[in-house]
Coordinates of C-alpha atoms in Angstrom, one line a residue:
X168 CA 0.0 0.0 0.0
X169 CA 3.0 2.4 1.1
X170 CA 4.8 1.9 -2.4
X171 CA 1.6 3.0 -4.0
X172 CA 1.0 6.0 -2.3
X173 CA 4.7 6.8 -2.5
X174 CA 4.4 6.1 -6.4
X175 CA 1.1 8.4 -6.7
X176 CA 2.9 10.9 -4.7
X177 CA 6.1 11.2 -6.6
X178 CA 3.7 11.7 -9.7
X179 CA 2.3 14.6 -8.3
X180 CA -0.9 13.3 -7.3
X181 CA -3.2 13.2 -4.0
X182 CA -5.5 10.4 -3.8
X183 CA -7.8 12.0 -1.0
X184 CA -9.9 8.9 -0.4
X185 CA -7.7 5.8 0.6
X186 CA -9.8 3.2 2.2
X187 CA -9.4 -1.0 2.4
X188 CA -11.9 -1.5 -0.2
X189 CA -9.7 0.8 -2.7
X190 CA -6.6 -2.1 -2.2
X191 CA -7.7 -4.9 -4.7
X192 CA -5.7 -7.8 -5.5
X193 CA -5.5 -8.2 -9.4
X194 CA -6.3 -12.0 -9.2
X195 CA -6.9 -14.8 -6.6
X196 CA -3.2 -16.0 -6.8
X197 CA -0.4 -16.5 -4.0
X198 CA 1.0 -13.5 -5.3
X199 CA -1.2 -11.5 -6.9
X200 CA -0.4 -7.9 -7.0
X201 CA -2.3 -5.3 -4.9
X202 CA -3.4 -2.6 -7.0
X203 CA -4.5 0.8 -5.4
X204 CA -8.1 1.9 -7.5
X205 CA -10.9 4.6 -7.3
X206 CA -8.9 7.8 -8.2
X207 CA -12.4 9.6 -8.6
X208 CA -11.2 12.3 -5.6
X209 CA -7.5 12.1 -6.5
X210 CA -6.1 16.0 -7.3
X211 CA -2.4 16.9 -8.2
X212 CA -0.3 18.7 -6.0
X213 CA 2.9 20.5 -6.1
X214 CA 5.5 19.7 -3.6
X215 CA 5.7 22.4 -0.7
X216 CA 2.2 23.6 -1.4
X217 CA -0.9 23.2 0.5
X218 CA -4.4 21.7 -0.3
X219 CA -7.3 24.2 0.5
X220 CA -10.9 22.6 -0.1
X221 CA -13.8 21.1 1.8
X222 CA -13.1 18.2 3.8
X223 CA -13.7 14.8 1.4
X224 CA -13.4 11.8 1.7
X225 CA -14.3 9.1 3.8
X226 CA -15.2 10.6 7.1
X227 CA -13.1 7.4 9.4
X228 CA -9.8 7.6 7.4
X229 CA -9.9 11.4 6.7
X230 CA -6.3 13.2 8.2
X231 CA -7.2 16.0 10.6
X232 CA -5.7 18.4 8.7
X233 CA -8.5 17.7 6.0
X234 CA -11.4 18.2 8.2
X235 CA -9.3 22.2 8.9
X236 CA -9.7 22.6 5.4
X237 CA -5.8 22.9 4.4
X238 CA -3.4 19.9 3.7
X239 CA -1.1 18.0 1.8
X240 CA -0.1 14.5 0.5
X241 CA 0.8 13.5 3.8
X242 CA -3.7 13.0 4.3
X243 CA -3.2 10.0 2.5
X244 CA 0.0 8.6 4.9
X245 CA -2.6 9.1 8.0
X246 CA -5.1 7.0 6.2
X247 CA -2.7 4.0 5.8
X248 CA -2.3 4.6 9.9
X249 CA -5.8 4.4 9.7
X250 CA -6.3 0.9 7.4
X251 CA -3.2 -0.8 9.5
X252 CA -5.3 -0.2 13.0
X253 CA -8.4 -1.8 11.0
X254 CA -6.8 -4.6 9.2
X255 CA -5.1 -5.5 12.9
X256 CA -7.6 -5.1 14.9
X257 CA -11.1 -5.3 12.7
X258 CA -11.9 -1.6 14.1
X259 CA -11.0 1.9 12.9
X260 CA -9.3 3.6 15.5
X261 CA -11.9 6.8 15.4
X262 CA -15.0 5.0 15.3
X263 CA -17.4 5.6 12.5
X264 CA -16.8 2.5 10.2
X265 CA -20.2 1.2 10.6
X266 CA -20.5 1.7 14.3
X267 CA -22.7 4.0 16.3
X268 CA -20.6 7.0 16.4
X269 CA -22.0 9.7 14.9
X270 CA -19.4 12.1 12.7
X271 CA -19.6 15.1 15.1
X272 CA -17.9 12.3 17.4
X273 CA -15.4 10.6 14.9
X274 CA -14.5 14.4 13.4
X275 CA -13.5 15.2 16.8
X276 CA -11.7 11.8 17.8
X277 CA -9.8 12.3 14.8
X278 CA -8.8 16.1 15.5
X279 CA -7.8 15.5 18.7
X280 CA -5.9 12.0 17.3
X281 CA -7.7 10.4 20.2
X282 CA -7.3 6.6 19.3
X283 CA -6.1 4.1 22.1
X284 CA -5.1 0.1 21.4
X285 CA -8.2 -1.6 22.9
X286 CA -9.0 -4.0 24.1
X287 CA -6.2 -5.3 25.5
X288 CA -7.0 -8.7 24.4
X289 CA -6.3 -7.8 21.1
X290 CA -3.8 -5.5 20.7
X291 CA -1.8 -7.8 23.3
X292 CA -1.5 -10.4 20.0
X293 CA -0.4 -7.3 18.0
X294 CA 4.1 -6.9 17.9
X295 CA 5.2 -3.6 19.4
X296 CA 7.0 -2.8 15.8
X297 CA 3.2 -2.6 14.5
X298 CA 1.6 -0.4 17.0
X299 CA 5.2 2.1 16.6
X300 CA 3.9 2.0 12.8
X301 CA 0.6 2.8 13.3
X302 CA 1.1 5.6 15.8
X303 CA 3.7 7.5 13.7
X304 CA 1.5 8.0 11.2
X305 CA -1.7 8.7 12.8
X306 CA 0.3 12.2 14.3
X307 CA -2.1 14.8 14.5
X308 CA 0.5 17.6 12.9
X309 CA 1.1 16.7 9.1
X310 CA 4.9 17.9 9.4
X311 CA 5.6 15.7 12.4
X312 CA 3.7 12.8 9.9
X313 CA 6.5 10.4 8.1
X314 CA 6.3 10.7 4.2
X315 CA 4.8 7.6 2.1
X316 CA 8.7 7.1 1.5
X317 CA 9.8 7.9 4.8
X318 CA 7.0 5.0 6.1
X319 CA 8.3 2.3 4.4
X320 CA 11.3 2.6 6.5
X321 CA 10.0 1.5 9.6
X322 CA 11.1 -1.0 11.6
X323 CA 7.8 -2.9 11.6
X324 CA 8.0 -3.5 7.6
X325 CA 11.6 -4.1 7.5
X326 CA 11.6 -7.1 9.6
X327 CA 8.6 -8.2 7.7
X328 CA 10.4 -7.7 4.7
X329 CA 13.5 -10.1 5.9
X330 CA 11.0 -12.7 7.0
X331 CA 10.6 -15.7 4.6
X332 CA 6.6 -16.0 5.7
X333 CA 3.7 -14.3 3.1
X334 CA 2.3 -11.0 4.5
X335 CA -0.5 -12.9 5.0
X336 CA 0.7 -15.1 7.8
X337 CA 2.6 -12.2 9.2
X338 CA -1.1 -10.8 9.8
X339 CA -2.8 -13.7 10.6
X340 CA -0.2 -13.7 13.7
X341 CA 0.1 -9.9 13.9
X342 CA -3.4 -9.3 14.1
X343 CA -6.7 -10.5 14.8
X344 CA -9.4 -9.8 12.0
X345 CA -10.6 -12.7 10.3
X346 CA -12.5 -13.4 6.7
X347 CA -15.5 -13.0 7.9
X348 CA -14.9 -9.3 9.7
X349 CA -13.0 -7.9 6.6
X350 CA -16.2 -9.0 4.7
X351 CA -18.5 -7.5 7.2
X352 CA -16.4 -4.1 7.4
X353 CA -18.7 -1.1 6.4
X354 CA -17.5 2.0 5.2
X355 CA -19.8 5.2 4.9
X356 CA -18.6 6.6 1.7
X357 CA -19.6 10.5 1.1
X358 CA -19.0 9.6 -2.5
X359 CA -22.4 8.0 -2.9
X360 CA -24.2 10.6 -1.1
X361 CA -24.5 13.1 -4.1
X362 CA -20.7 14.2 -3.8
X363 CA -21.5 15.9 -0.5
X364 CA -18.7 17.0 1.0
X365 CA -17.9 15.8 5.0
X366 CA -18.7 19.7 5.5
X367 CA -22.5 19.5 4.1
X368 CA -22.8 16.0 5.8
X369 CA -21.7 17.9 9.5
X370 CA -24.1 20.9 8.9
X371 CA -26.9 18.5 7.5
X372 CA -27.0 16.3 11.3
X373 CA -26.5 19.6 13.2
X374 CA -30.1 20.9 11.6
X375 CA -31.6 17.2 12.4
X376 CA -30.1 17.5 15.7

């Protein structure tokens, strides 16, 4: 996922909406390639220079800096964060991934970068190196954030990388979500809602509330 993004990235190009279900394998073999997809939000950049829109996205893997309205292509590094806490634990680490949270709760969770590795009973199955990964990316301030390049240096990936074992039994012992929960993960995408921005969606349940 990390050399995608980094590839995107040295292209010039912000995908603004990275989620699991964007990650497809190209075929059911061993070693079929993951393939990033869905580059309907996706906007070029120039290096140095910062984003200025209406948060969009999906609202449980969207960077803080998003939701203030100004950002760069380090958005997309916190949503990695974001899918490496759900594909190790089978929960988003903000809420709002078909929970009960409502967004005014998961905008603010994710503002204040107020995640925690519970329960214990999971996480305790989950390697140090991992939750080091996870919580340098999912850093609040963009310039403290690691690059997509910068990332894929981590300790966590490079042991994986000298292992002999497929990624997929490195996560079937360094994490817990199974075949069924990865099926049963929902996303709320604001795509499908008429291109609404997170913005209208916010102001829309304030008026119902």
């Amino acid at each position: 996922m990390l050399c995608s993004v980094h590839y995107i990235h040295s292209k010039g190009i912000i995908h603004r909406d990275l989620k699991l279900e964007n990650f497809l394998f190209s075929d059911d073999s061993p070693d079929s390639k993951l393939k990033m997809i869905d580059f309907g939000l996706s906007k070029h950049f120039r290096f140095g220079e910062l984003q200025h829109a209406d948060a969009i996205g999906t609202p449980y893997t969207v960077a803080p800096e998003v939701f203030r309205g100004s950002y760069d292509e380090r958005c997309d590094v916190w949503a990695i964060g974001v899918i490496t806490y759900l594909l190790l634990s089978g929960d988003p680490p903000f809420g709002g991934c078909g929970g009960p949270e409502p967004l005014m709760t998961v905008r603010g969770n994710i503002l204040k970068g107020s995640f925690a590795f519970d329960p214990p009973e999971i996480w305790s199955n989950v390697s140090s190196d991992a939750r080091q990964f996870i919580t340098s990316l999912l850093v609040t301030d963009p310039s403290n954030r690691p690059t997509a390049q910068g990332a894929q240096k981590s300790e966590w990936l490079r042991k994986m990388a000298n292992k002999d074992h497929t990624f997929e039994e490195q996560a079937l012992s360094d994490g817990n979500i199974s075949k069924k929960q990865s099926n049963e993960i929902l996303t709320f995408s604001l795509k499908g809602m008429s291109e609404m921005s997170i913005d209208d969606v916010l102001r829309s349940q304030q008026q119902q509330e």
